[in-house]
Every structure is written in structure tokens, then in C-alpha cells.
Coordinates of C-alpha atoms and ligand atoms in Angstrom, one line a residue:
M17 CA -10.3 -137.9 202.5
Y18 CA -9.8 -140.1 199.5
R19 CA -13.0 -142.1 199.9
N20 CA -15.8 -142.9 202.2
Y21 CA -17.1 -146.1 200.4
T22 CA -15.3 -148.9 198.7
C23 CA -16.1 -149.9 195.1
G24 CA -17.9 -153.1 196.3
E25 CA -20.1 -151.5 198.9
L26 CA -23.0 -149.5 197.4
R27 CA -26.5 -151.0 197.2
L28 CA -30.0 -149.9 196.5
A29 CA -30.2 -148.7 200.1
H30 CA -27.6 -146.1 199.3
V31 CA -29.7 -144.5 196.5
G32 CA -29.5 -140.7 196.9
Q33 CA -26.3 -140.7 198.9
E34 CA -23.2 -138.9 197.7
P35 CA -20.2 -141.2 198.0
V36 CA -16.6 -140.6 197.3
L37 CA -14.9 -143.5 195.6
A38 CA -11.3 -144.2 194.7
G39 CA -9.9 -146.9 192.5
W40 CA -8.7 -148.0 189.1
V41 CA -10.4 -147.5 185.8
Q42 CA -11.5 -151.0 184.6
T43 CA -13.3 -149.9 181.5
I44 CA -14.5 -146.7 179.8
R45 CA -17.4 -146.9 177.3
N46 CA -18.2 -143.6 175.5
L47 CA -21.6 -143.9 173.9
G48 CA -21.8 -140.3 172.6
A49 CA -24.3 -138.8 175.0
M50 CA -23.6 -141.2 177.8
T51 CA -20.3 -142.2 179.3
F52 CA -19.9 -145.3 181.5
I53 CA -16.8 -145.9 183.6
D54 CA -16.2 -149.0 185.7
I55 CA -14.2 -148.2 188.8
R56 CA -12.5 -151.1 190.6
D57 CA -10.7 -151.7 193.9
R58 CA -10.1 -154.8 195.9
Y59 CA -13.7 -154.9 197.1
G60 CA -15.5 -154.8 193.8
I61 CA -16.5 -152.8 190.8
T62 CA -19.0 -149.9 190.6
Q63 CA -20.5 -148.4 187.5
L64 CA -20.0 -144.7 187.1
V65 CA -22.2 -142.8 184.6
A66 CA -22.4 -139.4 183.1
D67 CA -25.2 -138.3 180.7
E68 CA -25.6 -135.5 178.1
N69 CA -25.9 -132.8 180.8
T70 CA -22.3 -133.4 181.9
S71 CA -20.1 -130.3 182.0
V72 CA -17.5 -129.7 179.3
E73 CA -14.8 -129.8 182.0
L74 CA -15.9 -133.3 183.1
K75 CA -16.1 -134.5 179.5
E76 CA -12.5 -133.3 179.0
Q77 CA -11.4 -135.3 182.0
F78 CA -13.1 -138.4 180.5
D79 CA -11.1 -138.0 177.3
K80 CA -7.9 -138.1 179.2
L81 CA -8.7 -141.4 181.0
G82 CA -7.2 -144.7 180.1
R83 CA -7.4 -148.2 181.6
E84 CA -5.9 -148.6 185.0
Y85 CA -5.8 -144.8 185.7
V86 CA -6.2 -144.2 189.4
I87 CA -9.1 -141.9 190.0
Q88 CA -11.3 -140.4 192.7
V89 CA -15.0 -139.7 192.0
K90 CA -17.7 -137.9 193.8
G91 CA -21.3 -138.5 192.7
V92 CA -24.8 -139.5 193.5
V93 CA -26.1 -143.1 193.9
R94 CA -28.9 -143.9 191.5
E95 CA -30.9 -147.0 190.8
R96 CA -29.9 -148.5 187.5
S97 CA -32.5 -149.0 184.8
S98 CA -30.9 -152.1 183.4
K99 CA -29.5 -154.1 186.3
N100 CA -26.5 -156.4 186.3
T101 CA -27.3 -159.4 188.5
K102 CA -23.7 -160.7 188.2
I103 CA -22.1 -158.2 190.6
P104 CA -23.2 -157.2 194.1
T105 CA -23.3 -153.5 193.1
G106 CA -25.2 -154.2 189.9
E107 CA -28.4 -152.6 191.0
I108 CA -27.0 -149.1 191.3
E109 CA -24.7 -146.7 189.5
V110 CA -23.0 -143.5 190.6
D111 CA -23.8 -140.3 188.7
I112 CA -20.5 -138.5 188.4
E113 CA -20.2 -135.0 189.7
E114 CA -16.5 -134.6 190.1
L115 CA -13.6 -136.7 188.8
T116 CA -10.0 -136.3 189.8
I117 CA -7.1 -138.2 188.2
L118 CA -4.9 -139.3 191.1
N119 CA -2.4 -141.0 188.8
K120 CA -2.0 -141.9 185.2
A121 CA -1.1 -145.5 184.1
V122 CA 0.5 -146.8 181.0
L123 CA -1.5 -149.5 179.1
P124 CA -1.1 -152.8 181.0
P125 CA 0.5 -155.6 179.1
F126 CA -2.5 -157.8 179.6
T127 CA -6.2 -157.2 180.6
I128 CA -6.9 -157.0 184.3
Q129 CA -9.8 -159.5 184.1
D130 CA -10.6 -163.0 185.4
D131 CA -10.0 -164.5 182.0
T132 CA -7.0 -162.4 181.0
D133 CA -5.2 -162.5 177.7
G134 CA -1.8 -162.6 179.5
G135 CA 0.4 -165.7 179.3
D136 CA 2.1 -167.2 182.3
E137 CA 5.5 -165.6 181.8
L138 CA 4.1 -162.2 181.2
R139 CA 1.8 -162.3 184.2
M140 CA 4.7 -163.3 186.4
K141 CA 6.9 -160.5 185.1
F142 CA 4.1 -158.1 186.0
R143 CA 2.9 -160.0 189.0
Y144 CA 1.7 -156.8 190.7
L145 CA -0.8 -156.3 187.9
D146 CA -1.7 -160.0 187.9
L147 CA -2.5 -159.7 191.6
R148 CA -5.0 -156.9 190.8
R149 CA -7.2 -159.7 189.2
E150 CA -9.8 -161.0 191.5
V151 CA -9.2 -164.6 190.6
V152 CA -5.6 -164.3 191.7
R153 CA -6.1 -162.1 194.7
K154 CA -8.8 -164.3 196.2
N155 CA -6.3 -167.1 196.6
L156 CA -4.1 -164.8 198.6
E157 CA -7.0 -163.7 200.7
L158 CA -7.8 -167.4 201.4
R159 CA -4.2 -167.8 202.4
A160 CA -4.4 -165.0 204.9
R161 CA -7.7 -166.3 206.3
M162 CA -6.2 -169.7 206.8
A163 CA -3.1 -168.4 208.5
H164 CA -5.4 -166.5 210.9
I165 CA -7.5 -169.6 211.6
I166 CA -4.4 -171.6 212.4
R167 CA -3.0 -169.0 214.7
N168 CA -6.3 -168.7 216.6
Y169 CA -6.7 -172.5 216.9
L170 CA -3.2 -173.1 218.1
D171 CA -3.1 -170.0 220.4
E172 CA -6.2 -171.3 222.1
L173 CA -4.4 -174.5 222.8
Q174 CA -1.5 -172.8 224.5
F175 CA 1.0 -173.1 221.6
I176 CA 3.7 -170.4 221.8
E177 CA 4.4 -168.8 218.4
T178 CA 8.2 -168.5 218.3
E179 CA 10.5 -167.2 215.6
T180 CA 13.6 -169.2 215.0
P181 CA 16.7 -168.0 213.1
V182 CA 16.8 -167.7 209.3
L183 CA 20.6 -167.6 209.3
M184 CA 21.6 -170.8 210.8
K185 CA 23.7 -173.9 210.7
S186 CA 22.7 -176.5 208.1
T187 CA 20.0 -179.0 209.3
P188 CA 19.8 -182.2 207.3
E189 CA 16.4 -182.6 205.9
G190 CA 17.6 -184.5 202.9
A191 CA 17.7 -181.6 200.4
R192 CA 20.5 -179.1 199.5
D193 CA 21.0 -176.0 201.6
F194 CA 20.9 -172.5 200.3
V195 CA 24.0 -170.9 201.8
V196 CA 24.8 -167.3 202.8
P197 CA 28.4 -166.1 203.1
S198 CA 29.3 -164.4 206.2
R199 CA 31.3 -161.1 205.7
M200 CA 32.3 -161.0 209.4
N201 CA 33.5 -164.5 209.4
P202 CA 35.4 -164.9 206.1
N203 CA 35.0 -168.3 204.3
Q204 CA 32.2 -169.3 206.6
F205 CA 28.6 -169.7 205.6
Y206 CA 25.2 -169.8 207.2
A207 CA 22.6 -172.1 205.8
L208 CA 19.0 -171.0 205.3
P209 CA 16.7 -173.3 207.3
Q210 CA 15.3 -176.4 205.4
S211 CA 13.1 -176.4 208.5
P212 CA 13.5 -175.1 212.1
Q213 CA 13.8 -178.8 213.2
I214 CA 16.7 -178.4 215.7
F215 CA 15.4 -175.2 217.1
K216 CA 12.0 -176.5 217.8
Q217 CA 13.5 -179.5 219.6
L218 CA 15.7 -177.2 221.6
L219 CA 12.5 -175.2 222.6
M220 CA 11.2 -178.4 224.0
V221 CA 14.4 -178.8 226.1
A222 CA 13.7 -175.2 227.1
G223 CA 10.3 -176.3 228.5
F224 CA 8.1 -174.4 226.0
D225 CA 5.9 -177.5 225.9
R226 CA 3.9 -176.4 222.8
Y227 CA 5.5 -174.5 219.9
Y228 CA 4.3 -173.4 216.5
Q229 CA 5.4 -171.1 213.7
I230 CA 4.1 -170.4 210.3
V231 CA 7.6 -170.2 208.8
K232 CA 9.5 -169.9 205.5
C233 CA 11.8 -172.9 204.8
F234 CA 14.3 -173.1 202.0
R235 CA 15.3 -176.2 200.0
D236 CA 17.6 -176.1 196.9
E237 CA 15.8 -178.8 194.9
D238 CA 14.6 -179.2 191.4
L239 CA 11.3 -177.6 191.1
R240 CA 7.9 -178.9 190.2
A241 CA 4.3 -177.6 190.3
D242 CA 4.1 -178.3 194.0
R243 CA 7.6 -177.2 194.9
Q244 CA 9.2 -173.8 195.4
P245 CA 12.7 -173.0 196.6
E246 CA 11.2 -171.1 199.5
F247 CA 7.9 -172.3 200.9
T248 CA 5.9 -172.0 204.1
Q249 CA 5.3 -174.6 206.8
I250 CA 3.0 -174.8 209.7
D251 CA 5.8 -176.0 212.0
C252 CA 4.9 -177.5 215.4
E253 CA 6.4 -179.4 218.3
M254 CA 4.9 -180.7 221.6
S255 CA 6.3 -182.2 224.8
F256 CA 5.2 -185.2 226.8
V257 CA 3.3 -186.6 223.9
E258 CA 3.1 -189.8 221.9
Q259 CA 2.3 -190.3 218.2
E260 CA -1.4 -190.6 219.1
D261 CA -1.5 -187.2 220.7
V262 CA 0.1 -185.4 217.7
L263 CA -2.1 -187.1 215.2
N264 CA -5.2 -186.2 217.2
M265 CA -4.1 -182.6 217.7
F266 CA -3.4 -181.9 214.0
E267 CA -6.3 -184.0 212.8
G268 CA -8.3 -181.6 214.9
L269 CA -6.7 -178.6 213.3
A270 CA -7.2 -180.0 209.8
R271 CA -10.9 -180.8 210.5
H272 CA -11.4 -177.3 211.9
M273 CA -9.9 -175.9 208.8
F274 CA -12.2 -177.9 206.5
K275 CA -15.2 -176.8 208.6
Q276 CA -14.3 -173.1 208.5
I277 CA -13.2 -172.9 204.9
K278 CA -15.4 -175.5 203.2
G279 CA -18.2 -176.1 205.7
I280 CA -17.5 -179.8 205.6
D281 CA -16.3 -182.5 208.1
P282 CA -14.3 -185.2 206.4
G283 CA -14.7 -187.4 209.5
E284 CA -12.0 -189.3 211.3
F285 CA -8.9 -189.7 209.3
P286 CA -8.1 -193.4 208.6
R287 CA -4.6 -194.7 209.3
M288 CA -2.6 -196.8 207.0
T289 CA 0.8 -198.3 207.5
W290 CA 3.5 -197.4 205.0
A291 CA 3.8 -201.1 204.1
D292 CA 0.0 -201.3 203.3
A293 CA 0.1 -198.1 201.3
M294 CA 2.9 -199.4 199.2
E295 CA 1.3 -202.9 198.7
N296 CA -2.2 -201.6 197.9
Y297 CA -1.5 -198.3 196.2
G298 CA 2.2 -198.4 195.2
S299 CA 2.6 -195.1 196.9
D300 CA 3.4 -193.6 200.3
K301 CA 0.8 -190.9 199.6
P302 CA -2.2 -192.8 198.3
D303 CA -5.2 -191.0 196.8
I304 CA -8.1 -192.7 198.5
R305 CA -10.9 -190.8 196.8
F306 CA -11.3 -193.9 194.8
G307 CA -10.6 -197.7 195.1
M308 CA -8.8 -199.6 192.4
K309 CA -6.6 -201.2 195.0
F310 CA -3.7 -203.2 193.7
K311 CA -3.9 -207.0 193.4
N312 CA -0.7 -208.9 193.7
L313 CA -0.8 -211.6 190.9
T314 CA 2.8 -212.8 191.2
E315 CA 2.1 -216.2 192.6
V316 CA -1.0 -216.8 190.5
I317 CA -0.4 -216.1 186.8
K318 CA 3.1 -217.4 186.2
G319 CA 3.9 -220.6 184.4
K320 CA 1.9 -220.2 181.2
D321 CA 4.8 -219.6 178.9
F322 CA 4.3 -215.9 178.8
K323 CA 8.0 -215.0 179.3
V324 CA 7.4 -211.4 180.5
F325 CA 5.4 -212.7 183.5
D326 CA 7.5 -215.7 184.1
E327 CA 10.6 -213.7 184.4
A328 CA 9.1 -210.9 186.5
E329 CA 9.9 -210.4 190.1
Y330 CA 6.4 -208.9 190.7
I331 CA 3.1 -208.9 188.8
V332 CA 0.5 -206.4 190.0
G333 CA -2.7 -205.0 188.6
I334 CA -5.8 -202.9 189.1
C335 CA -9.4 -203.1 187.8
A336 CA -10.8 -200.0 186.2
P337 CA -14.5 -200.1 186.6
G338 CA -16.5 -199.6 183.4
C339 CA -13.5 -199.1 181.2
G340 CA -14.1 -202.4 179.3
E341 CA -15.4 -200.2 176.4
Y342 CA -11.9 -198.7 175.8
T343 CA -11.0 -198.8 172.2
R344 CA -7.8 -200.3 170.8
K345 CA -6.6 -196.7 170.4
Q346 CA -7.3 -195.8 174.0
L347 CA -5.5 -199.0 175.2
D348 CA -2.5 -198.2 173.0
A349 CA -2.4 -194.8 174.5
L350 CA -2.4 -196.3 178.1
T351 CA 0.5 -198.6 177.0
E352 CA 2.4 -195.6 175.7
F353 CA 1.6 -193.7 178.9
V354 CA 3.1 -196.4 181.2
K355 CA 6.2 -196.8 178.9
R356 CA 7.2 -193.1 179.3
P357 CA 10.5 -192.8 181.1
Q358 CA 8.8 -190.9 184.0
V359 CA 6.5 -193.9 184.6
G360 CA 9.0 -196.6 183.7
A361 CA 7.0 -199.7 182.9
K362 CA 8.2 -202.0 180.1
G363 CA 4.6 -202.7 178.9
L364 CA 1.0 -203.1 179.9
V365 CA -1.2 -206.2 179.8
Y366 CA -4.9 -205.7 179.7
A367 CA -8.0 -207.8 179.9
K368 CA -11.6 -206.7 179.3
V369 CA -14.6 -208.5 180.9
N370 CA -17.2 -208.8 178.2
D371 CA -21.0 -208.5 178.9
D372 CA -21.3 -212.3 178.8
G373 CA -18.5 -212.7 181.4
T374 CA -15.9 -213.9 178.9
V375 CA -12.6 -212.1 178.9
K376 CA -10.7 -210.5 176.0
S377 CA -7.1 -210.0 176.9
S378 CA -3.9 -208.8 175.2
V379 CA -2.3 -212.2 176.1
D380 CA -5.1 -214.5 174.9
K381 CA -2.3 -216.7 173.3
F382 CA -1.1 -217.7 176.7
Y383 CA -4.1 -217.6 178.9
S384 CA -7.3 -219.7 178.4
Q385 CA -10.7 -218.5 179.4
E386 CA -10.4 -220.7 182.4
E387 CA -7.2 -219.0 183.4
L388 CA -8.6 -215.6 182.7
A389 CA -11.6 -216.4 184.9
K390 CA -9.2 -216.7 187.8
W391 CA -8.1 -213.1 187.1
V392 CA -11.7 -212.0 187.1
A393 CA -12.1 -213.6 190.5
I394 CA -9.0 -212.0 192.0
F395 CA -9.9 -208.5 190.7
E396 CA -13.6 -209.1 191.6
A397 CA -14.1 -207.7 188.1
K398 CA -17.6 -207.2 186.6
P399 CA -18.8 -207.2 183.0
G400 CA -17.6 -204.0 181.4
D401 CA -14.5 -203.7 183.6
L402 CA -10.9 -203.4 182.5
M403 CA -8.0 -205.2 184.2
L404 CA -4.6 -203.6 183.8
I405 CA -1.4 -205.4 184.7
I406 CA 2.2 -204.4 185.1
S407 CA 5.1 -206.6 185.8
G408 CA 8.8 -206.2 186.5
E409 CA 11.1 -205.4 189.4
R410 CA 8.8 -204.9 192.5
T411 CA 9.4 -201.2 193.4
R412 CA 9.3 -200.2 189.7
A413 CA 6.2 -202.2 189.0
L414 CA 4.4 -200.7 192.1
S415 CA 5.4 -197.2 191.3
A416 CA 4.5 -197.5 187.6
L417 CA 1.1 -198.9 188.5
S418 CA 0.5 -196.2 191.0
V419 CA 0.9 -193.6 188.3
L420 CA -1.4 -195.5 186.0
R421 CA -4.0 -195.8 188.9
L422 CA -4.0 -192.1 189.3
E423 CA -4.5 -191.6 185.6
M424 CA -7.3 -194.1 185.5
G425 CA -8.9 -192.4 188.5
R426 CA -8.8 -189.2 186.5
Q427 CA -10.1 -190.7 183.3
C428 CA -13.0 -192.3 185.2
G429 CA -13.9 -189.0 186.8
L430 CA -13.1 -190.2 190.3
T431 CA -10.9 -187.3 191.3
D432 CA -13.4 -184.6 192.2
K433 CA -11.4 -181.7 193.7
E434 CA -14.1 -180.9 196.2
N435 CA -14.1 -184.4 197.6
F436 CA -11.5 -184.4 200.4
K437 CA -10.1 -187.7 201.6
P438 CA -7.4 -187.3 204.2
L439 CA -5.5 -190.1 205.9
W440 CA -2.5 -190.7 208.1
V441 CA 0.3 -192.9 206.7
I442 CA 2.3 -194.3 209.6
D443 CA 5.1 -196.7 210.4
F444 CA 7.5 -195.5 207.7
P445 CA 10.9 -197.3 207.4
L446 CA 13.4 -195.4 209.6
L447 CA 16.2 -195.7 207.1
E448 CA 16.7 -195.9 203.3
W449 CA 19.7 -197.6 201.8
D450 CA 21.5 -195.7 199.1
E451 CA 23.4 -198.0 196.7
D452 CA 25.7 -195.3 195.3
S453 CA 27.1 -194.2 198.6
A454 CA 26.6 -197.6 200.2
R455 CA 25.1 -196.2 203.4
F456 CA 21.8 -195.6 205.1
Y457 CA 20.0 -192.3 205.0
A458 CA 17.3 -191.2 207.4
M459 CA 14.0 -191.4 205.6
H460 CA 12.6 -188.5 207.6
H461 CA 15.5 -186.9 209.4
P462 CA 18.1 -188.2 211.9
F463 CA 16.1 -187.1 215.0
T464 CA 13.2 -189.4 214.3
A465 CA 12.7 -192.1 216.9
P466 CA 12.4 -195.8 215.9
I467 CA 9.3 -197.7 217.0
P468 CA 10.4 -199.0 220.4
A469 CA 9.9 -202.6 219.6
D470 CA 12.2 -202.3 216.6
I471 CA 15.2 -200.7 218.5
P472 CA 17.1 -204.0 218.8
L473 CA 17.0 -204.4 215.0
L474 CA 19.2 -201.3 214.7
D475 CA 22.2 -203.5 215.3
S476 CA 21.1 -206.6 213.4
D477 CA 18.9 -205.5 210.5
A478 CA 18.7 -201.7 210.4
G479 CA 16.8 -201.6 207.1
K480 CA 13.8 -203.3 208.8
V481 CA 13.5 -200.7 211.6
R482 CA 10.2 -198.8 211.4
A483 CA 10.1 -195.1 212.4
N484 CA 7.7 -193.5 214.8
A485 CA 6.8 -191.2 212.0
Y486 CA 3.6 -190.1 210.2
D487 CA 2.5 -188.2 207.1
L488 CA -0.8 -186.4 206.6
V489 CA -1.9 -187.2 203.0
I490 CA -4.9 -185.6 201.4
N491 CA -6.1 -186.7 197.9
G492 CA -2.8 -188.1 197.0
V493 CA -0.8 -185.0 198.1
E494 CA 1.6 -185.2 201.0
I495 CA 0.4 -182.3 203.1
G496 CA 2.9 -182.8 205.9
G497 CA 4.8 -185.1 208.1
G498 CA 6.5 -185.5 211.5
S499 CA 7.7 -187.9 214.0
V500 CA 8.3 -188.7 217.6
R501 CA 11.8 -187.6 218.3
I502 CA 14.7 -189.3 219.9
H503 CA 15.2 -187.5 223.3
D504 CA 17.9 -189.7 224.6
S505 CA 21.5 -188.6 223.7
E506 CA 22.7 -192.2 223.7
L507 CA 20.1 -193.4 221.2
Q508 CA 20.7 -190.3 219.2
A509 CA 24.5 -191.1 219.1
K510 CA 23.6 -194.6 217.9
M511 CA 21.4 -193.2 215.2
F512 CA 24.2 -191.0 213.9
K513 CA 26.5 -194.0 213.9
T514 CA 24.0 -196.1 211.9
L515 CA 23.8 -193.2 209.5
G516 CA 27.6 -193.5 209.0
F517 CA 28.6 -190.4 210.9
T518 CA 31.9 -190.8 212.7
K519 CA 31.9 -189.6 216.3
Q520 CA 33.7 -186.5 215.3
E521 CA 31.4 -185.7 212.4
A522 CA 28.4 -186.1 214.7
E523 CA 30.0 -184.0 217.3
N524 CA 30.9 -181.2 214.8
Q525 CA 27.4 -181.1 213.3
F526 CA 25.1 -181.9 216.2
G527 CA 27.3 -181.7 219.3
F528 CA 25.2 -178.9 220.7
L529 CA 22.0 -180.9 220.3
M530 CA 23.4 -184.0 222.0
E531 CA 24.8 -181.7 224.7
A532 CA 21.3 -180.1 225.2
F533 CA 19.8 -183.5 225.5
K534 CA 22.0 -184.2 228.5
Y535 CA 20.1 -181.4 230.4
G536 CA 16.8 -183.1 230.7
A537 CA 15.1 -183.3 227.4
P538 CA 11.4 -184.2 227.7
P539 CA 9.9 -186.8 225.4
H540 CA 8.6 -184.8 222.5
A541 CA 7.2 -185.1 219.0
G542 CA 6.1 -182.8 216.2
I543 CA 4.9 -182.2 212.7
A544 CA 5.2 -179.7 209.9
L545 CA 2.4 -179.1 207.4
G546 CA 3.0 -177.6 204.0
F547 CA 1.0 -174.4 204.2
D548 CA 1.2 -173.6 200.4
R549 CA 0.0 -177.0 199.5
L550 CA -2.9 -176.9 202.0
V551 CA -4.0 -173.5 200.7
S552 CA -3.8 -174.5 197.1
M553 CA -5.7 -177.7 197.8
L554 CA -8.5 -175.8 199.5
A555 CA -8.5 -173.3 196.7
G556 CA -9.0 -176.1 194.2
L557 CA -5.7 -175.3 192.4
D558 CA -3.1 -177.5 190.9
S559 CA 0.0 -175.4 191.6
I560 CA 1.2 -173.8 194.8
R561 CA 2.5 -170.9 192.7
D562 CA -1.0 -169.5 192.6
V563 CA -1.2 -169.1 196.3
I564 CA 2.2 -167.4 196.7
A565 CA 2.2 -163.6 196.1
F566 CA 5.5 -163.5 194.4
P567 CA 6.5 -167.1 193.3
K568 CA 9.6 -168.2 191.4
N569 CA 9.5 -169.9 188.0
N570 CA 10.6 -173.4 187.2
S571 CA 14.3 -172.5 187.2
G572 CA 14.0 -170.8 190.6
R573 CA 14.0 -167.3 189.1
D574 CA 12.0 -164.4 190.1
V575 CA 11.2 -163.1 186.6
M576 CA 9.9 -159.8 187.9
N577 CA 13.1 -158.5 189.6
D578 CA 15.4 -161.0 187.9
A579 CA 16.8 -162.7 190.9
P580 CA 19.2 -164.4 191.3
S581 CA 21.6 -162.0 189.8
E582 CA 25.2 -161.1 189.7
I583 CA 26.7 -159.0 192.4
A584 CA 29.4 -156.3 192.2
Q585 CA 33.1 -157.2 192.4
A586 CA 33.5 -155.1 195.6
Q587 CA 30.7 -157.1 197.3
L588 CA 32.4 -160.4 196.2
D589 CA 35.8 -159.1 197.6
E590 CA 34.2 -158.2 200.9
L591 CA 32.8 -161.7 201.2
C592 CA 36.1 -163.3 200.1
L593 CA 34.3 -164.9 197.2
S594 CA 35.7 -165.4 193.7
L595 CA 33.7 -166.5 190.6
V596 CA 34.4 -169.7 188.7
T597 CA 33.0 -170.7 185.3
P598 CA 30.2 -173.1 186.0
K599 CA 30.6 -176.6 184.6
S600 CA 28.0 -177.4 182.0
K601 CA 25.3 -179.6 183.5
G602 CA 25.2 -181.5 180.2
Ligands
LIG719 N1 11.1 -180.9 210.1 C1 10.3 -181.8 209.4 C2 10.0 -181.4 207.9 O1 10.3 -180.2 207.6 C3 8.9 -182.0 210.0 C4 9.0 -182.5 211.4 O2 9.5 -183.6 211.6 O3 8.4 -181.8 212.2 O4 9.6 -182.2 207.1

């Protein structure tokens, strides 16, 4: 028997008992007569102690110990004279009687403590040591708990958890595929799933009625804090349902999760059309923890000889409450902020409402107090507020202002991480026009159904067709999305045609799906929620990396085992692959 208690278990009630503990050496303090050792495992830390009466043999053992040695200890639980209120075992200590070194350890490259001295790169290289730290491990524990809650919830509601293939044919979700060469079928490749989309729809044709899977998906995209090449989705599909049924079902799941994990009920999730989200927040994933809704000024403030506005397609602004005190320096910094290439505005016009109601603006030369009073009315600005205005091409102006709005929300302290404000964004456009390839792309994926009333537009004005699609957005993060599917093979064929597939191309890629739809496909709809994002949000973290046991870095590398890596020539030969010198990305 290695142990009969964990290192987080002993309390005053155990005083006098003789536990056996096993774990890692957190610290050793040798104070001459007394020796203190903190022993740690996943469950906590227990203080071990030996006094001047300790045997010579035991003392020799102590001299051999180092940090992170794996030890086993037998001793007697005693009440501590000076108690540590910060840890649950802080009222007791264990008087060491026997100590066995189960394994030695070399000195770890960083301290195994909540506030470690290890940098990011080092911690990732030695991730197994990083994961020993409580602050890191507790995120993974939360992840496991959430997965469990989801399974219980969906199982109760008759969803069948079904595994779908990892080696499959490419599904178009709009990103690049990771491909896997097939040895048995030379010059042919599998794709790793960007999502199990086609399979879950086929499961509906199969009559499964309710499917779910907590599943790894793979997308070969440029990485950011909230993206990894492999990530996990809560993937679901339901038959004989409409949009309303799916929204209610997964709103139920999300609310249940908030209740279980956070003890809160965020209430019914509001719904917002995509068009309203763009108009009012410049974003299809608005953060509605705070207001600062956009005001469209295009029609109102032109014609005063201010060329920038007069020539602009769109003029739009927000009112930042209480920011009228901003100094020149702060305002210049905001202007620089919006002019960064990532934000893309040409400039920023500001106007402060003074205490006496007059306005001081950066364009006083062109706008009289009377004119500026109109701005105040539109923004419903109060003394002490700051109006910020961006102009230019419509989509650019909206998107730049949306970044500025988030920044102002942050600067005004309105983005409390523990304040959760979910919403559904609905009625997305079905298609997106791409100038370069002069063709439409499916905004969601090609299996998404149009809103029935818009179907006739497919022939006349396809860009105007709205999709029967929805996204779940929480605090400005897209947590997931889905759609009602096309279940009619003719409509599906028409969709492929609109997307510029020839009959042959559609047949080659999706023939099997259209074939399946001929055998009685039920009306169906589904959704996928980003599990990593959901966990990191409920953990109060900014990066999904912190909720993934072994994440990849920004260049998609696993710095611990150095993947991806070269493979042997023999392996290449077997796969009929030959290496080429990569073109520089320059
Ligand atoms: N397959 C979609 C995605 O991964 C989700 C869905 O439509 O269910 O984004």
C-alpha cells in the first residue's frame, strides 16, 4: 500500500492517527533541530515535521532529499502550534516516523508554485511539470467537470453519443484541411475533420434523432489566443426540429452549465439579428455587457466643409460615458489605437461634453456649438461624456469602431469577467461574395438552409438571402453556431450551383450526401459549441491554451515533443511522398 490518505485530507479530527502519505517534495526547511517538509499531491499539501529526537538514519534520508523527489511517509498526525489558515490541512502536521524515497528528481527548470518563475515557452516545454501546479491543473479539472455535466445533461435528453471518423473525406467548413496520406491507397489522402458535419447529418438520415459528441476538430488556420489547430467541439444534431427548438435546447444546456459551475442564472438569452448586430455594434459577436451602441451620423453631419466626413460613405460613433475627462495624451493614444493596421481607421474625431453642456471637439473649426448640440442629442450624451466618431467605407468604419468600442468598454471597467451576457445572433447572410475568386461562399457551410421566405431570392439576388443559422455569443466571444439544414436534395443541388460547383464537382464531393437525402432525410438542424472557449470563459481565462492539457504554440508546434517533425525517407517512400523545398512565405 503506497498511501491511505491524500496530501489534502488530514484535519484536526485525525490527530493521533498514523497515516501513510505519498507525493512530491514541495519544500524542505532544515532549521537545525527541526526539519519541515511540505509534501504535495493533486489534492493538497501537508506539512511533515521531524524534531531533535529524530533518528540519525531519518536525518540522513532528509539530507538526500531535493525538490520534487517522490516520497512515501509514515507518521503521526499532531495539532500544529502555529496554524496556517491558508490551506485546508493547515491545522495539523505529520510527525515523520519513516520516510522512503520512491524516486529521485532532477531540479525542475521552474518552481512548481502558483506564481512560478517559469516563462511561457519553458512551461510549455515542460508542460508535465507545469500541470503539477494547482493553478494550471484546476483549469483541467474544470474542463473534466464540464464535460461530465454536458454528457449527463444530453444523455438525460436521449441524445446518443456517437463517434464519427477521424480519417475522412474533406468537409468544407471554410478552413484548410489537415491531410493524412494513405499508404494503402498511394497518392490519396484522408482529411482530418474540420467538423463531423456530414456524418451527423447522415446520422439523422439514419434515424438517430438526437446525436452529440464531444469531439476533436482540426483546422489548418493561422493561430490566435482563441484558436488551436486541434480543438474540441460539443457537436450536436437533432431531427424534426426548427431553429426555435435548437436554440431552446442549447440555451437550456448553457444555463444549466452556468448554474452548476457558477451558481448563476443569466436569464433568457436575447436574440439579435445579424443586421442589427452589425448596425449597432459593428460586429457579429457583440459584447453586450455594456451599451455604447453605435449611432449612425452619415445623414446628419455632412455638408459643413469637413472633407473627411463629406467624402465618407459612412459616419458612425459611440458615446463613452464619463470619459470627457480624457487628456489630450489619452485622446491621441486612442487615435493611434484606431489607426493601427489591425483596426484600420484613417482617424478619429472626438467631442467632449463639458460640465456646462457646451462641447469641445477636435473639429470645432467646422462645427458650431449649435451643430455640436445635435450630436449631443443623437448620442444622448451627458456632461462629462466623450463622443468618438469614425468615418470611411461602411464595413471598415463599423469594424474599426467595434474594436474601439471594446477598448472603451475595457478602459471604462465595463468588462467584468464574472458578468456573463449571452445572446443568440440569428438571420446571418447565407452567402458571402468573394471579390478575388468572383464567387459566393457559404457563410456557415453549404448545408445551411436559407430562411424559407428568402428562397426565391436565390435566383435573383443571392447575396440578400438570409440563412436559417444562429450563433451563441457570450461576452463578445463566439461560443458556437449552427443552422437548420437543407434536407431536400434538389435545394441542396441548387445551393451547390449557387456556390459555383459544377454538377460534376458537387457529385464528386457530396454525391453520397445527396444520394442519402433521397432515402427519406428528416428535417434536421444542429449546432456545435466550442468546448475550449466555453471552459476558458468559465475559468475566467483569456486563452484557450490554458484549458488544454498539451496545447500547441502560435506556430502550431508542440514544443514539448517537437511536432511536427521530419519523417524517415523509408516512411516517405512507403507513402509515395517526396519532399520539396518550401517557397518562402515572404
Ligand atoms: N459544423 C458546424 C461548425 O463546426 C456547426 C454546425 O453547423 O453544427 O461550425
